[in-house]
Short mmCIF file of C-alpha atoms and ligand atoms in Angstrom, two decimals:
data_model
loop_
_atom_site.label_atom_id
_atom_site.label_comp_id
_atom_site.label_asym_id
_atom_site.label_seq_id
_atom_site.Cartn_x
_atom_site.Cartn_y
_atom_site.Cartn_z
CA MET I 1 39.32 5.59 -1.00
CA THR I 2 38.72 2.08 -2.34
CA SER I 3 37.97 -1.28 -0.74
CA CYS I 4 37.52 -4.84 -2.00
CA ALA I 5 34.39 -6.91 -2.54
CA TRP I 6 33.56 -10.33 -4.00
CA PHE I 7 31.42 -9.91 -7.12
CA VAL I 8 29.34 -12.45 -9.04
CA ASP I 9 29.83 -11.41 -12.67
CA ARG I 10 27.92 -14.40 -14.04
CA TYR I 11 25.66 -16.85 -12.19
CA GLY I 12 27.38 -20.19 -11.61
CA GLY I 13 29.76 -22.10 -9.32
CA PRO I 14 32.22 -20.78 -6.68
CA GLU I 15 34.72 -19.97 -9.44
CA ARG I 16 32.35 -17.19 -10.53
CA LEU I 17 33.21 -15.18 -7.40
CA GLN I 18 35.69 -12.44 -8.32
CA LEU I 19 37.54 -10.22 -5.84
CA ARG I 20 38.15 -6.64 -6.93
CA GLY I 21 38.40 -3.07 -5.66
CA ARG I 22 35.75 -0.38 -5.96
CA ASP I 23 35.38 3.25 -4.92
CA ASP I 24 33.91 3.83 -1.47
CA SER I 25 30.64 5.75 -1.65
CA PRO I 26 29.26 7.75 1.29
CA PRO I 27 26.07 6.42 2.94
CA GLY I 28 22.89 8.02 1.58
CA ALA I 29 19.80 9.07 3.56
CA GLY I 30 18.83 6.35 6.03
CA GLU I 31 22.00 4.35 5.30
CA VAL I 32 25.03 3.25 7.30
CA ALA I 33 28.59 2.47 6.14
CA ILE I 34 30.21 -0.41 8.05
CA ARG I 35 33.85 -1.61 8.11
CA THR I 36 33.34 -5.36 8.02
CA ALA I 37 34.99 -7.61 10.61
CA ALA I 38 33.26 -10.93 9.87
CA ILE I 39 30.90 -12.36 7.27
CA ALA I 40 28.69 -15.37 8.06
CA LEU I 41 27.80 -17.67 5.18
CA ASN I 42 24.28 -18.87 4.45
CA PHE I 43 23.11 -21.69 2.24
CA ALA I 44 21.04 -19.09 0.39
CA ASP I 45 24.32 -17.41 -0.70
CA LEU I 46 25.02 -20.51 -2.81
CA PHE I 47 21.58 -20.22 -4.40
CA ALA I 48 22.13 -16.48 -5.02
CA ARG I 49 25.52 -17.13 -6.65
CA ALA I 50 23.87 -19.73 -8.89
CA GLY I 51 21.03 -17.29 -9.72
CA VAL I 52 18.20 -19.43 -8.29
CA TYR I 53 17.45 -17.49 -5.09
CA PRO I 54 14.32 -15.28 -5.15
CA ASN I 55 15.04 -11.57 -5.83
CA THR I 56 18.71 -12.14 -6.62
CA PRO I 57 20.06 -9.07 -8.46
CA ARG I 58 21.33 -9.44 -12.01
CA PRO I 59 25.14 -9.74 -12.23
CA PRO I 60 27.37 -8.01 -11.49
CA PHE I 61 26.37 -8.02 -7.82
CA VAL I 62 27.94 -8.62 -4.43
CA PRO I 63 26.27 -11.45 -2.42
CA GLY I 64 26.36 -11.77 1.38
CA MET I 65 23.43 -11.74 3.80
CA GLU I 66 24.94 -11.01 7.21
CA ILE I 67 28.02 -9.33 8.62
CA SER I 68 29.42 -7.77 11.75
CA GLY I 69 31.73 -4.78 11.99
CA VAL I 70 32.11 -1.20 13.12
CA VAL I 71 30.10 1.78 11.91
CA GLU I 72 32.31 4.06 9.80
CA ALA I 73 29.74 6.74 8.88
CA VAL I 74 26.00 7.32 8.95
CA GLY I 75 23.86 9.06 6.34
CA PRO I 76 21.30 11.83 6.87
CA GLY I 77 18.36 10.79 9.06
CA VAL I 78 20.16 8.05 11.00
CA ALA I 79 19.96 9.03 14.66
CA ASP I 80 20.38 5.80 16.62
CA LEU I 81 23.77 4.65 15.27
CA SER I 82 27.11 6.45 15.36
CA PRO I 83 30.66 5.98 14.04
CA GLY I 84 32.78 3.60 16.10
CA GLN I 85 29.81 1.52 17.26
CA ALA I 86 30.05 -2.31 16.91
CA VAL I 87 27.10 -3.66 14.94
CA VAL I 88 25.67 -6.65 13.16
CA ALA I 89 23.85 -6.15 9.86
CA VAL I 90 21.64 -8.22 7.57
CA PRO I 91 21.89 -6.54 4.15
CA ILE I 92 20.67 -9.80 2.41
CA PHE I 93 22.88 -8.87 -0.58
CA GLY I 94 26.15 -6.91 -0.54
CA GLY I 95 27.79 -8.39 2.57
CA TYR I 96 30.87 -9.94 0.93
CA ALA I 97 32.83 -6.71 1.16
CA GLU I 98 35.43 -5.00 3.30
CA ARG I 99 33.05 -2.02 3.53
CA VAL I 100 29.29 -2.40 3.35
CA VAL I 101 26.70 0.36 2.90
CA CYS I 102 23.19 -0.77 3.88
CA ARG I 103 19.86 0.46 5.26
CA ALA I 104 20.00 1.45 8.92
CA SER I 105 16.85 -0.66 9.51
CA SER I 106 18.90 -3.81 8.86
CA VAL I 107 21.62 -2.83 11.38
CA PHE I 108 21.56 -3.85 15.07
CA PRO I 109 23.91 -2.36 17.69
CA LEU I 110 25.98 -4.83 19.72
CA PRO I 111 26.88 -4.65 23.39
CA ASP I 112 30.42 -3.62 24.33
CA GLY I 113 32.93 -6.44 24.04
CA ALA I 114 30.71 -8.66 21.86
CA ASP I 115 32.62 -11.27 19.86
CA LEU I 116 32.26 -10.07 16.26
CA ALA I 117 32.65 -13.53 14.67
CA GLU I 118 29.89 -14.95 16.88
CA ALA I 119 27.75 -11.85 16.31
CA ALA I 120 27.89 -12.27 12.51
CA ALA I 121 26.71 -15.87 12.89
CA MET I 122 23.65 -15.00 15.00
CA PRO I 123 20.93 -13.12 13.09
CA VAL I 124 19.86 -15.27 10.12
CA ALA I 125 20.17 -18.63 11.90
CA PHE I 126 18.45 -17.61 15.12
CA LEU I 127 15.80 -15.36 13.55
CA THR I 128 14.89 -18.16 11.15
CA ALA I 129 14.79 -20.72 13.96
CA ARG I 130 12.73 -18.50 16.24
CA TYR I 131 10.30 -17.67 13.47
CA ALA I 132 9.90 -21.32 12.46
CA ILE I 133 9.18 -22.36 16.06
CA ASP I 134 6.65 -19.55 16.47
CA ARG I 135 4.91 -20.39 13.21
CA ALA I 136 4.70 -24.04 14.30
CA GLN I 137 3.36 -22.98 17.72
CA VAL I 138 5.56 -25.59 19.42
CA ARG I 139 4.36 -26.49 22.93
CA PRO I 140 6.41 -28.04 25.76
CA GLY I 141 6.54 -31.84 25.52
CA GLU I 142 5.74 -31.97 21.81
CA THR I 143 7.93 -34.04 19.47
CA VAL I 144 9.63 -31.98 16.80
CA VAL I 145 11.66 -33.37 13.88
CA VAL I 146 14.46 -31.09 12.64
CA THR I 147 16.30 -31.77 9.36
CA ALA I 148 19.83 -30.46 8.56
CA ALA I 149 20.01 -30.35 12.36
CA ALA I 150 23.79 -29.79 12.60
CA GLY I 151 23.84 -26.81 10.22
CA GLY I 152 23.58 -23.09 10.94
CA VAL I 153 19.80 -22.88 11.36
CA GLY I 154 19.61 -26.49 12.63
CA THR I 155 21.92 -25.87 15.60
CA ALA I 156 19.91 -22.74 16.46
CA LEU I 157 16.67 -24.74 16.28
CA LEU I 158 17.96 -27.47 18.60
CA GLN I 159 18.90 -24.91 21.24
CA LEU I 160 15.64 -22.92 21.06
CA LEU I 161 13.53 -26.08 21.06
CA ALA I 162 15.35 -27.36 24.16
CA ILE I 163 14.56 -24.07 25.91
CA ARG I 164 10.90 -24.45 24.88
CA GLY I 165 10.80 -27.94 26.43
CA ALA I 166 10.15 -29.84 23.20
CA LYS I 167 11.45 -33.34 22.48
CA THR I 168 13.57 -33.12 19.35
CA VAL I 169 14.48 -35.70 16.75
CA ALA I 170 17.55 -34.45 14.85
CA LEU I 171 18.07 -35.78 11.32
CA VAL I 172 21.41 -35.28 9.56
CA GLY I 173 23.39 -36.55 6.60
CA SER I 174 26.25 -38.16 8.50
CA GLU I 175 26.89 -39.93 11.81
CA THR I 176 29.81 -37.58 12.53
CA LYS I 177 27.15 -34.93 13.35
CA PHE I 178 25.29 -37.00 15.98
CA ALA I 179 27.39 -35.93 18.98
CA LEU I 180 26.92 -32.22 18.31
CA CYS I 181 23.13 -32.65 17.99
CA ARG I 182 22.98 -34.50 21.30
CA GLU I 183 25.15 -31.86 22.97
CA LEU I 184 22.68 -29.20 21.81
CA GLY I 185 19.73 -31.02 23.38
CA ALA I 186 18.40 -33.46 20.75
CA ASP I 187 16.54 -36.39 22.34
CA ARG I 188 17.05 -38.65 19.34
CA VAL I 189 19.39 -38.43 16.37
CA GLY I 190 19.28 -40.27 13.08
CA LEU I 191 20.25 -40.31 9.43
CA TYR I 192 17.65 -39.23 6.88
CA ALA I 193 16.74 -42.83 6.11
CA ALA I 194 15.19 -42.85 9.61
CA ALA I 195 12.48 -40.46 8.40
CA GLY I 196 10.66 -43.37 6.79
CA ARG I 197 11.09 -45.75 9.73
CA PRO I 198 8.42 -45.83 12.43
CA ASP I 199 10.91 -46.73 15.21
CA ALA I 200 12.94 -43.59 14.66
CA LEU I 201 10.25 -41.31 16.02
CA ALA I 202 8.78 -41.37 19.47
CA ASP I 203 5.36 -43.10 19.30
CA ASN I 204 5.78 -43.40 15.55
CA ARG I 205 4.38 -39.87 15.18
CA CYS I 206 5.57 -36.33 15.59
CA ASP I 207 3.70 -33.13 16.31
CA VAL I 208 5.90 -30.80 14.28
CA VAL I 209 8.41 -31.04 11.44
CA ILE I 210 10.77 -28.13 10.77
CA ASP I 211 12.36 -28.97 7.44
CA ALA I 212 15.10 -27.24 5.42
CA ILE I 213 15.47 -29.95 2.81
CA ALA I 214 12.19 -30.93 1.13
CA GLY I 215 12.91 -33.28 -1.81
CA GLY I 216 12.82 -36.92 -0.73
CA MET I 217 12.31 -35.97 2.94
CA PHE I 218 9.00 -34.24 2.41
CA ARG I 219 6.66 -37.19 1.83
CA PRO I 220 7.89 -39.58 4.59
CA LEU I 221 7.98 -36.80 7.18
CA TRP I 222 4.55 -35.48 6.19
CA ARG I 223 3.22 -39.02 6.72
CA ARG I 224 4.76 -39.21 10.19
CA LEU I 225 2.95 -36.05 11.26
CA ALA I 226 0.18 -36.64 13.79
CA ARG I 227 -3.32 -35.31 13.05
CA GLY I 228 -3.25 -31.69 14.14
CA GLY I 229 0.48 -31.61 13.36
CA ARG I 230 2.33 -28.71 11.78
CA TYR I 231 4.93 -28.91 9.00
CA VAL I 232 7.13 -25.84 8.58
CA LEU I 233 9.06 -25.88 5.32
CA TYR I 234 11.68 -23.14 5.27
CA GLY I 235 14.24 -24.43 2.76
CA PHE I 236 14.62 -26.74 -0.21
CA ALA I 237 18.28 -27.85 -0.19
CA ALA I 238 17.51 -31.26 -1.74
CA ALA I 239 15.26 -29.80 -4.41
CA SER I 240 18.08 -27.76 -5.86
CA GLY I 241 20.51 -28.92 -8.48
CA LYS I 242 22.87 -27.43 -11.02
CA ARG I 243 19.91 -26.35 -13.08
CA GLY I 244 17.99 -24.81 -10.20
CA VAL I 245 14.90 -26.24 -8.55
CA ALA I 246 13.49 -29.49 -9.96
CA ARG I 247 9.92 -28.19 -10.30
CA LEU I 248 8.40 -31.17 -12.08
CA ARG I 249 9.68 -33.62 -9.46
CA ALA I 250 8.37 -31.36 -6.70
CA LEU I 251 4.95 -31.29 -8.35
CA ARG I 252 4.85 -35.10 -8.52
CA GLU I 253 5.74 -35.28 -4.81
CA LEU I 254 3.00 -32.82 -3.83
CA SER I 255 0.49 -34.79 -5.87
CA ALA I 256 1.54 -38.09 -4.22
CA MET I 257 1.18 -36.47 -0.80
CA GLY I 258 -2.38 -35.44 -1.55
CA LEU I 259 -1.54 -31.76 -1.25
CA LEU I 260 -2.97 -30.95 -4.64
CA VAL I 261 -6.32 -32.58 -3.87
CA PRO I 262 -8.52 -30.40 -1.63
CA PHE I 263 -10.42 -33.37 -0.14
CA ALA I 264 -7.23 -35.25 0.79
CA PHE I 265 -5.58 -32.16 2.25
CA VAL I 266 -8.63 -31.18 4.32
CA SER I 267 -8.99 -34.72 5.64
CA SER I 268 -5.33 -34.84 6.69
CA CYS I 269 -5.97 -32.28 9.47
CA ARG I 270 -2.40 -31.06 9.18
CA THR I 271 -0.94 -27.62 8.65
CA LEU I 272 1.69 -26.81 6.06
CA VAL I 273 3.55 -23.52 6.55
CA GLY I 274 6.09 -22.12 4.14
CA PHE I 275 8.11 -19.10 5.12
CA ASN I 276 11.09 -17.00 4.27
CA LEU I 277 12.85 -14.39 6.40
CA SER I 278 12.30 -11.82 3.65
CA LEU I 279 8.88 -11.38 5.29
CA LEU I 280 10.38 -9.76 8.36
CA PRO I 281 11.70 -6.43 7.01
CA ASP I 282 8.04 -5.58 6.22
CA ARG I 283 7.29 -6.17 9.91
CA LEU I 284 10.01 -4.03 11.41
CA THR I 285 8.65 -3.91 14.96
CA GLU I 286 8.35 -7.71 15.09
CA LEU I 287 11.84 -8.08 13.64
CA ARG I 288 13.38 -5.67 16.18
CA GLU I 289 11.62 -7.39 19.10
CA MET I 290 12.70 -10.82 17.94
CA ALA I 291 16.30 -9.68 17.36
CA ALA I 292 16.45 -8.03 20.81
CA GLY I 293 15.18 -11.26 22.41
CA ILE I 294 17.76 -13.38 20.59
CA PHE I 295 20.69 -11.07 21.36
CA GLY I 296 19.55 -10.93 24.98
CA GLU I 297 19.55 -14.74 25.26
CA TRP I 298 22.98 -14.85 23.62
CA GLN I 299 24.36 -12.30 26.08
CA SER I 300 22.91 -14.25 29.02
CA GLY I 301 24.62 -17.42 27.75
CA ARG I 302 21.39 -19.38 27.17
CA ILE I 303 22.12 -19.74 23.46
CA ARG I 304 25.27 -19.54 21.34
CA PRO I 305 26.02 -19.73 17.66
CA VAL I 306 27.90 -22.90 16.77
CA LEU I 307 30.89 -21.80 14.72
CA GLY I 308 32.14 -24.10 11.99
CA PRO I 309 35.31 -23.67 9.95
CA ARG I 310 36.70 -20.15 9.55
CA PHE I 311 38.16 -18.73 6.34
CA ASP I 312 40.12 -15.59 5.46
CA PHE I 313 38.35 -13.09 3.20
CA GLU I 314 40.74 -13.92 0.35
CA ARG I 315 39.56 -17.58 0.46
CA LEU I 316 35.83 -16.91 0.33
CA PRO I 317 35.18 -19.21 -2.69
CA ASP I 318 36.67 -22.08 -0.64
CA ALA I 319 34.17 -21.28 2.11
CA HIS I 320 31.38 -21.74 -0.49
CA ARG I 321 32.85 -25.09 -1.49
CA ALA I 322 32.98 -26.16 2.15
CA LEU I 323 29.32 -25.25 2.75
CA ALA I 324 28.22 -27.18 -0.35
CA SER I 325 30.24 -30.25 0.73
CA ARG I 326 27.79 -31.16 3.56
CA LYS I 327 30.81 -31.82 5.76
CA THR I 328 30.58 -28.67 7.86
CA VAL I 329 28.60 -28.09 11.04
CA GLY I 330 27.33 -24.80 12.42
CA LYS I 331 28.02 -21.49 10.73
CA ILE I 332 30.98 -20.84 8.44
CA VAL I 333 32.51 -17.44 9.21
CA VAL I 334 34.84 -15.46 6.93
CA GLY I 335 37.11 -13.04 8.77
CA ILE I 336 38.53 -9.76 7.50
CA ARG I 337 41.81 -8.63 9.05
CA SER I 338 41.65 -4.96 9.97
CA GLY I 339 43.80 -2.86 7.67
CA SER I 340 43.70 -5.46 4.85
N1 NAP X 1 13.34 -19.50 4.94
C1 NAP X 1 14.32 -18.75 5.40
O1 NAP X 1 14.13 -17.57 5.70
C2 NAP X 1 15.68 -19.36 5.57
C3 NAP X 1 16.66 -18.66 6.27
C4 NAP X 1 17.90 -19.27 6.46
C5 NAP X 1 18.15 -20.53 5.91
N2 NAP X 1 17.16 -21.15 5.21
C6 NAP X 1 17.38 -22.51 4.66
O2 NAP X 1 17.78 -23.31 5.74
C7 NAP X 1 18.67 -24.32 5.29
C8 NAP X 1 19.90 -24.30 6.15
O3 NAP X 1 20.61 -23.10 5.88
P1 NAP X 1 22.02 -22.84 6.54
O4 NAP X 1 22.53 -21.59 5.93
O5 NAP X 1 21.90 -22.94 8.00
O6 NAP X 1 22.91 -24.03 5.95
P2 NAP X 1 23.49 -25.28 6.73
O7 NAP X 1 22.38 -26.04 7.36
O8 NAP X 1 24.62 -24.85 7.58
O9 NAP X 1 24.11 -26.09 5.54
C9 NAP X 1 23.31 -26.82 4.69
C10 NAP X 1 23.13 -28.27 5.19
O10 NAP X 1 22.01 -28.80 4.50
C11 NAP X 1 22.14 -30.20 4.45
N3 NAP X 1 21.74 -30.64 3.12
C12 NAP X 1 20.72 -31.46 2.87
N4 NAP X 1 20.60 -31.69 1.58
C13 NAP X 1 21.59 -31.01 0.97
C14 NAP X 1 22.00 -30.87 -0.37
N5 NAP X 1 21.34 -31.48 -1.37
N6 NAP X 1 23.07 -30.10 -0.64
C15 NAP X 1 23.73 -29.48 0.34
N7 NAP X 1 23.37 -29.55 1.65
C16 NAP X 1 22.32 -30.33 1.95
C17 NAP X 1 23.61 -30.53 4.78
O11 NAP X 1 23.63 -31.15 6.07
P3 NAP X 1 23.40 -32.75 6.16
O12 NAP X 1 24.44 -33.37 5.29
O13 NAP X 1 23.55 -33.05 7.60
O14 NAP X 1 22.04 -32.97 5.63
C18 NAP X 1 24.29 -29.18 4.85
O15 NAP X 1 25.31 -29.14 5.81
C19 NAP X 1 18.91 -24.05 3.80
O16 NAP X 1 18.05 -24.87 3.05
C20 NAP X 1 18.53 -22.59 3.65
O17 NAP X 1 18.16 -22.27 2.35
C21 NAP X 1 15.95 -20.60 5.04
#
């Protein structure tokens, strides 16, 4: 048997994605084979395709961080999953395929009747958002600034912060995204230029910043942070360009912010946290607990993934172009028709 997958044969733009068939291999020990129903896109997929994401395999490789589907077969040693079960999986790489073989530890069973497109859009966005909020130790009533607030992780953050009782300031790249941010619980919304304006933030200060962008946002938002404030940096969308991350510019920014001078940093009384979800597979119990909590809240209707435009599997490169355009909101999902 064969099935199709999108390969990156050479790092580069969306045109580097190539669809082709390959032989189906049986799952090995501790592995699961899944017939894919839906693939959710992540901004990190664009970095992986361009070859600037940490731990990206050398080409040829199949990108794709998260999928949903139905278990086709399980390998030796896998006791808690069985063929026919609906699941969501976070393989990190390898998800852009009609059939995915991945470690059972990255697979989560879904309740009966779960919407597979929504399910695919849940794990990375909500796990990232939950982890960022926990790392920032957000308390009820605190003011939290969220950048890229209408995107996949951003829309998850707004919902979880509303549940926590925080006051959120949503920053986005276009006014067309304001209404969605308000609908998801943002107290204030603004364009990025507002980051440098005192009136944009309640009391001119915020307690927490949860930032996916870095670049030109980093310094003004760091300065708006109250003493005792926490800055969680979990992405660097603005620091990336065609030639990867602009390291020299980033170094100049850090220097201007006083982060390279121990005295200035100590005196600032602020916390800077960097994190990446790749930490979680090393903390399997924590990951499983967090995932169970998120899926439980989804099932109870307290949270929902915001779905953006949908694409057919055959148009996956166009989905990459759409995500890079900054015009989309929520999660882009790529659907695979059964039997294709
Ligand atoms: N640390 C982790 O474990 C982790 C996990 C998941 C995601 N992330 C990071 O979180 C961020 C959001 O990821 P996502 O998958 O949910 O994507 P997304 O937010 O749905 O899409 C990216 C958004 O970033 C904003 N953006 C700002 N500057 C940009 C630029 N120079 N180029 C393109 N977009 C830019 C755009 O919104 P506006 O136009 O409104 O600004 C765009 O819609 C990314 O930086 C990603 O790398 C980190």
